[in-house]
XYZ file of C-alpha atoms in Angstrom:
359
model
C 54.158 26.122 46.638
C 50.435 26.480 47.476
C 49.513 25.903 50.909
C 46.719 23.683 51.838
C 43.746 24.497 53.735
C 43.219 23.764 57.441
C 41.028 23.285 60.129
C 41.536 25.458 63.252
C 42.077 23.119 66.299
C 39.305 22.332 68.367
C 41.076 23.810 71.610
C 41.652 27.707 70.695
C 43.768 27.739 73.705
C 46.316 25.420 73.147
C 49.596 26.836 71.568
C 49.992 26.699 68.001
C 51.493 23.747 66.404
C 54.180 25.704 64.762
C 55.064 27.161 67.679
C 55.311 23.664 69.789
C 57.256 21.561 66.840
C 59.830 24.801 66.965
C 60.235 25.371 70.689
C 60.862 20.869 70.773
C 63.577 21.446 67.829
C 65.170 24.702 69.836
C 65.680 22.156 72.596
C 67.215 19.703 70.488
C 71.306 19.285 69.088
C 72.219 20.280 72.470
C 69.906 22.584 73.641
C 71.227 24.908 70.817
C 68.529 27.523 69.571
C 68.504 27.445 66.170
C 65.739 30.037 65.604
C 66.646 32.681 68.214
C 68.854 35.462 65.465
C 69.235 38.836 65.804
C 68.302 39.621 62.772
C 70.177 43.392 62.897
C 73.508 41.421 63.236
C 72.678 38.724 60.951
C 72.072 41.191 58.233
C 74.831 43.702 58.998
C 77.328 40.358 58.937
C 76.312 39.382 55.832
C 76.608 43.395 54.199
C 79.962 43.160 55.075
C 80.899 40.140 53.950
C 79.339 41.110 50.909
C 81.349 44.300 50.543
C 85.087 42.612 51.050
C 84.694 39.800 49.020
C 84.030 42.127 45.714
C 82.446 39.542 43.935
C 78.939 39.791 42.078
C 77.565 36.957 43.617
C 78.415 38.268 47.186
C 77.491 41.086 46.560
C 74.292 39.574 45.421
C 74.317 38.320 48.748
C 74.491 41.689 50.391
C 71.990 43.510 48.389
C 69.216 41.041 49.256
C 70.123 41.971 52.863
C 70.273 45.281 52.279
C 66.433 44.660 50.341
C 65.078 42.864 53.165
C 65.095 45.735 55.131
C 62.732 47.801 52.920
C 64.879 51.199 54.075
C 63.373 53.931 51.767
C 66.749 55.525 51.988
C 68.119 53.224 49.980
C 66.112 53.872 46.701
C 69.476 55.942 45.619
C 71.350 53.180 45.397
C 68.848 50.635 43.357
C 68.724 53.850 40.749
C 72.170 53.487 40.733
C 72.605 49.766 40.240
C 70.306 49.833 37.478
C 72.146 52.319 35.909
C 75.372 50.155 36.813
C 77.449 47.983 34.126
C 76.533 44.689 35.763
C 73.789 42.601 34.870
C 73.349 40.922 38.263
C 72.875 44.460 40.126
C 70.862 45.786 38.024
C 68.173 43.390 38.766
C 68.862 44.184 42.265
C 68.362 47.162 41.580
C 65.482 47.115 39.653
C 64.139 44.372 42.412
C 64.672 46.558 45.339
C 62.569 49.767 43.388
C 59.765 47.347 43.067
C 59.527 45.979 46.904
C 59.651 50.074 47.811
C 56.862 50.579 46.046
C 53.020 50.274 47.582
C 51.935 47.988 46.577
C 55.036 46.155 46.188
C 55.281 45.975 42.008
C 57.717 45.608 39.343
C 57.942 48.846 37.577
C 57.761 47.432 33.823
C 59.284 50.467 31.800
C 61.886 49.297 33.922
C 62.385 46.116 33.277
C 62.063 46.763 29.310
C 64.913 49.046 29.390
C 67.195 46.338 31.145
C 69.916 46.453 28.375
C 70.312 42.698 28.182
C 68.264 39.506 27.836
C 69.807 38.201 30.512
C 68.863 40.773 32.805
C 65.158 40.919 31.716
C 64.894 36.502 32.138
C 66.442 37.040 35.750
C 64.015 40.243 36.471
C 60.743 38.382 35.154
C 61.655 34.605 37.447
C 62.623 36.687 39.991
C 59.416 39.220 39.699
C 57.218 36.039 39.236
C 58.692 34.628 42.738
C 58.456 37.194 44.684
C 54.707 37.905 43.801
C 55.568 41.377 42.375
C 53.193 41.388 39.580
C 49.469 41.950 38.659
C 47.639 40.036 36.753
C 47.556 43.084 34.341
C 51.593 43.069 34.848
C 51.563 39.417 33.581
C 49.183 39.871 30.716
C 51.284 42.721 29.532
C 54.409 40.827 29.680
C 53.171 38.041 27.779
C 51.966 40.906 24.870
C 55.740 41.231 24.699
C 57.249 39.848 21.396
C 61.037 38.659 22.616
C 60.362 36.541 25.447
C 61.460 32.972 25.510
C 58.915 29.895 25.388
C 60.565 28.876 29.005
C 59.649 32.649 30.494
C 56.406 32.843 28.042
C 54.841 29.703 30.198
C 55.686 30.348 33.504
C 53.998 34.078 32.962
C 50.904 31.680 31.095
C 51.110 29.731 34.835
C 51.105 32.752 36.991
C 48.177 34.437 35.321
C 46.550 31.440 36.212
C 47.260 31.336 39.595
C 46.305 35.095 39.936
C 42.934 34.025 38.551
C 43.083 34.782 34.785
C 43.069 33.039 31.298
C 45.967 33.000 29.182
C 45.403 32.935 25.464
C 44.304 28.960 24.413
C 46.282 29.104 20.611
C 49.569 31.073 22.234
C 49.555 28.037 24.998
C 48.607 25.095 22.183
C 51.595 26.678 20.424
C 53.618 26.356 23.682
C 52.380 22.966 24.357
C 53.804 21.830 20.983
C 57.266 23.217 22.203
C 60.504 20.478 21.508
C 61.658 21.807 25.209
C 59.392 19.173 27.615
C 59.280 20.757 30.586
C 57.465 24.211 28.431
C 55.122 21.740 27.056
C 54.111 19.495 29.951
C 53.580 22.750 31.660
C 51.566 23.979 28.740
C 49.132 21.153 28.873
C 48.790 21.394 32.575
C 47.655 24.986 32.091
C 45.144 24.055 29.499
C 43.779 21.147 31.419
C 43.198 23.472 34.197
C 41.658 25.392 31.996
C 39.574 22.729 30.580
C 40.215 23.870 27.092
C 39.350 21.604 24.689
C 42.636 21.654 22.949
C 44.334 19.543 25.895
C 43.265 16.269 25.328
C 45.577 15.550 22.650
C 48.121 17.132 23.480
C 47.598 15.710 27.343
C 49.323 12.167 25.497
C 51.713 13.959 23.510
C 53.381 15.316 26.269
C 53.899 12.695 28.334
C 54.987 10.709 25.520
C 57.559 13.282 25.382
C 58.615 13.161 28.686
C 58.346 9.246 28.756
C 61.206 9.121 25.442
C 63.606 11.393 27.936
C 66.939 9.666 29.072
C 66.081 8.747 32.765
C 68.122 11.798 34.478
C 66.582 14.136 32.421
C 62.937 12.680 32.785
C 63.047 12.913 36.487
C 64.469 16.534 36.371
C 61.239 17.321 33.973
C 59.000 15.423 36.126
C 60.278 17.416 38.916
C 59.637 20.597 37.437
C 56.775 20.152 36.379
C 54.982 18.911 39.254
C 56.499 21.875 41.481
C 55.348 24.207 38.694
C 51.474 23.110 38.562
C 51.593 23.011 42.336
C 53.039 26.203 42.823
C 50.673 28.135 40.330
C 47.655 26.115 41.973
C 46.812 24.200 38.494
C 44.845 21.728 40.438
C 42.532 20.779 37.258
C 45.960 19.288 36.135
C 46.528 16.938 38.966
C 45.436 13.588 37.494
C 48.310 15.017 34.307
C 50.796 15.432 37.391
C 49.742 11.748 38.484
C 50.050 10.110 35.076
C 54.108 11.731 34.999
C 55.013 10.616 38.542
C 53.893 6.784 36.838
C 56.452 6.947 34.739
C 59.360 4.002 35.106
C 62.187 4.862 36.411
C 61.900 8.225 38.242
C 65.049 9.068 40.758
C 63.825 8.706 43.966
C 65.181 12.606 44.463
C 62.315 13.279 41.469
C 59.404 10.989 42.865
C 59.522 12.381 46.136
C 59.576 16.178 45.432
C 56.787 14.870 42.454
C 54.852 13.509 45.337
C 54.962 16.139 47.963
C 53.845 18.749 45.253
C 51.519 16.456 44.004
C 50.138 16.021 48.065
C 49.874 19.875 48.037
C 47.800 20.469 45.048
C 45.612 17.470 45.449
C 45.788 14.972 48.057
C 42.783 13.338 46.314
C 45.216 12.489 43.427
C 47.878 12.115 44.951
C 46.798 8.970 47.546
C 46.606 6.274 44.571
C 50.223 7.131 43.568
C 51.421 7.397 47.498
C 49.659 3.572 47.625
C 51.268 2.413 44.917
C 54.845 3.834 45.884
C 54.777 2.257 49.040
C 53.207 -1.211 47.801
C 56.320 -1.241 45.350
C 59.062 -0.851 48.079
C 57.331 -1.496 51.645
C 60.563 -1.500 53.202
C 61.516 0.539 56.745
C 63.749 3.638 54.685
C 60.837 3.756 52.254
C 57.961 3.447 55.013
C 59.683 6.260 57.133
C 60.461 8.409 53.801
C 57.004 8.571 52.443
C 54.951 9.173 55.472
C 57.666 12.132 55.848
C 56.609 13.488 52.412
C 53.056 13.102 53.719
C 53.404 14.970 57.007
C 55.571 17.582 55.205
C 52.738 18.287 53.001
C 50.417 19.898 55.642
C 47.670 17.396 54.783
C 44.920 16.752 57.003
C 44.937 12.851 55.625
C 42.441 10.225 57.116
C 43.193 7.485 58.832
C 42.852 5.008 56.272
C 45.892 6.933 54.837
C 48.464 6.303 57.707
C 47.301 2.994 58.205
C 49.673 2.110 55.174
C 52.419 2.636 57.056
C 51.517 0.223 60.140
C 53.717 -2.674 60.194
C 54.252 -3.143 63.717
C 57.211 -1.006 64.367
C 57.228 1.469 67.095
C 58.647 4.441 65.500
C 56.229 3.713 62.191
C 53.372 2.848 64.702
C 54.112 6.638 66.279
C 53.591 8.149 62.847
C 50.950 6.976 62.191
C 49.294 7.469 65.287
C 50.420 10.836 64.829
C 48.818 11.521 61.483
C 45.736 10.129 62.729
C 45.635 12.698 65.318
C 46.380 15.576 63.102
C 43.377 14.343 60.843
C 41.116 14.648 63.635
C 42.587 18.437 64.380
C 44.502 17.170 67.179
C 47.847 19.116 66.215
C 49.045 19.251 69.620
C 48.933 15.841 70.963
C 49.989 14.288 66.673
C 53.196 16.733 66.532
C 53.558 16.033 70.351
C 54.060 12.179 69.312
C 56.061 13.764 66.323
C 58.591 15.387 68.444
C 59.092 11.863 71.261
C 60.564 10.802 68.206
C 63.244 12.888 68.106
C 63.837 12.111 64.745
C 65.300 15.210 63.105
C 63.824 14.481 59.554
C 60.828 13.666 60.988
C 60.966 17.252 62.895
C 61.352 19.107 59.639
C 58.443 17.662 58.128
C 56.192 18.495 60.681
C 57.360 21.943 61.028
C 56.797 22.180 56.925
C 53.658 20.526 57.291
C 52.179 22.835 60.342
C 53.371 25.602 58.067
C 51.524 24.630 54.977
C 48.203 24.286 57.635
C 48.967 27.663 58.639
C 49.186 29.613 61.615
C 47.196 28.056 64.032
């Protein structure tokens, strides 16, 4: 997901938040140390667990050990995987070529000689993840003729992100698409855009999601919120907003729908956060929701965290905590944070401080 941006604190001394909120969970669960690995052993573990199970997705397991390492030496065997008979390893394979290379890039004669459809669908999600390809990369991809309407939009959403401008008819034809979630992402990239073409189709879309049975609305809902967020479609927020209004979300859906929705715009996001928590102002769904909001790095004001006041101590802490990170107080907020010693509450700070970044 895109990070937002943040302040440095006012006291340049002071240790980083990160670095505070981790050391106060190290001490927690028993005094265990829960981010202390030797990373040598944690890797070599997992290769040979990998190797004596034999199965593809252990070995899966094992070659993205084996890839984190970045050993040069090992370029042999990725020419050999994706030479291999298995579709899995050969995207390994072809994966491992491309984070040896400098800069790290997917090598796309490559990936159009993977053998199967399969392959090349895992290669280009996978490729698209890991930020191994240009915006020239993507715009050749999308010049390709076989590629499904699913992979076609999410290589429409990453040119975007990388600062580009996918063709407006090839994503009106995309944002006509009977699959919802290719369509609603569609229309987000064209409102980002601000093509013309995307106010019709804006209403369309939701419609479509709207006539979805309820499990499969809040799975679309989902996705596409994570998707605009994580391609940095923030011209599509108040489209984002208008899907997280639908009835009936899971509350799974409406809170991953609202922390993405935090991330890309907080601006948009505070009406729906308001109206969530005037709709179920109870203690579970007071604590939740200012979670989501301190998990989404978001320097809100006051005003913001006041919502959440209702007299309680532990609510009361929060939000005296979220006031203090608005005012770039990150060491005495996540201080109050961690006095908690709530360990849900721990984990969004630690997401939050490192969405602000590393100071």
């Amino acid at each position: 997901l895109a990070n937002t941006s943040a302040n440095t604190s006012a006291n340049a001394n002071a240790p980083s938040a990160r670095a505070f909120l981790q050391a106060a969970a190290n001490q927690s669960a028993g005094g265990q140390n829960y981010d202390a690995l030797d990373h040598y052993q944690t890797v070599l573990r997992t290769l040979k667990e990998g190797i004596n199970a034999g199965n593809e997705g252990a070995q899966h397991a094992s070659l993205m050990a084996i890839r984190a390492l970045r050993l040069a030496d090992a370029q042999p065997l990725y020419e050999q995987l994706l030479a291999g008979d298995s579709w899995t390893l050969r995207v390994d394979g072809l994966l491992g070529l491309a984070e040896l290379a400098t800069p790290a890039r997917i090598d796309l004669a490559k990936l159009e000689q993977l053998p199967g459809e399969r392959d090349r669908e895992a290669a280009i999600s996978a490729a698209l993840a890991l930020n191994l390809a240009d915006a020239e990369q993507v715009r050749t991809m999308l010049g390709w003729v076989d590629l499904s309407s699913s992979q076609r939009v999410l290589l429409a959403a990453e040119l975007r992100r990388l600062g580009g401008s996918p063709d407006t008819a090839t994503l009106v034809r995309l944002a006509n698409s009977k699959t919802p979630e290719v369509s609603g992402l569609a229309v987000a990239i064209l409102i980002d855009m601000q093509a013309k073409e995307a106010a019709p189709l804006e209403s369309k879309a939701r419609d479509q999601v709207a006539a979805l049975p309820v499990s499969t609305r809040s799975a679309v809902v989902a996705q596409i919120a994570e998707a605009s967020t994580a391609c940095r479609l923030a011209g599509a927020a108040r489209f984002v907003a208008t899907l997280l209004s639908l009835p009936d979300l899971s509350e799974d859906a409406r809170m991953r729908g609202l922390g993405s929705l935090l991330v890309l715009s907080a601006a948009d996001a505070f009406p729906v956060l308001d109206a969530a928590v005037k709709a179920d102002s109870s203690q579970s769904s007071l604590v939740r929701h200012a979670s989501v909001l301190l998990a989404s790095g978001v320097r809100a004001p006051a005003e913001q965290w006041a919502r959440f006041r209702n007299g309680d101590a532990m609510l009361e802490s929060i939000a005296d905590a979220g006031t203090a990170i608005a005012s770039n107080d990150d060491a005495g907020g996540f201080a109050k944070i961690v006095e908690l010693e709530r360990r849900v509450l721990m984990r969004a700070a630690l997401d939050g401080a490192r969405r602000m970044g590393p100071d």
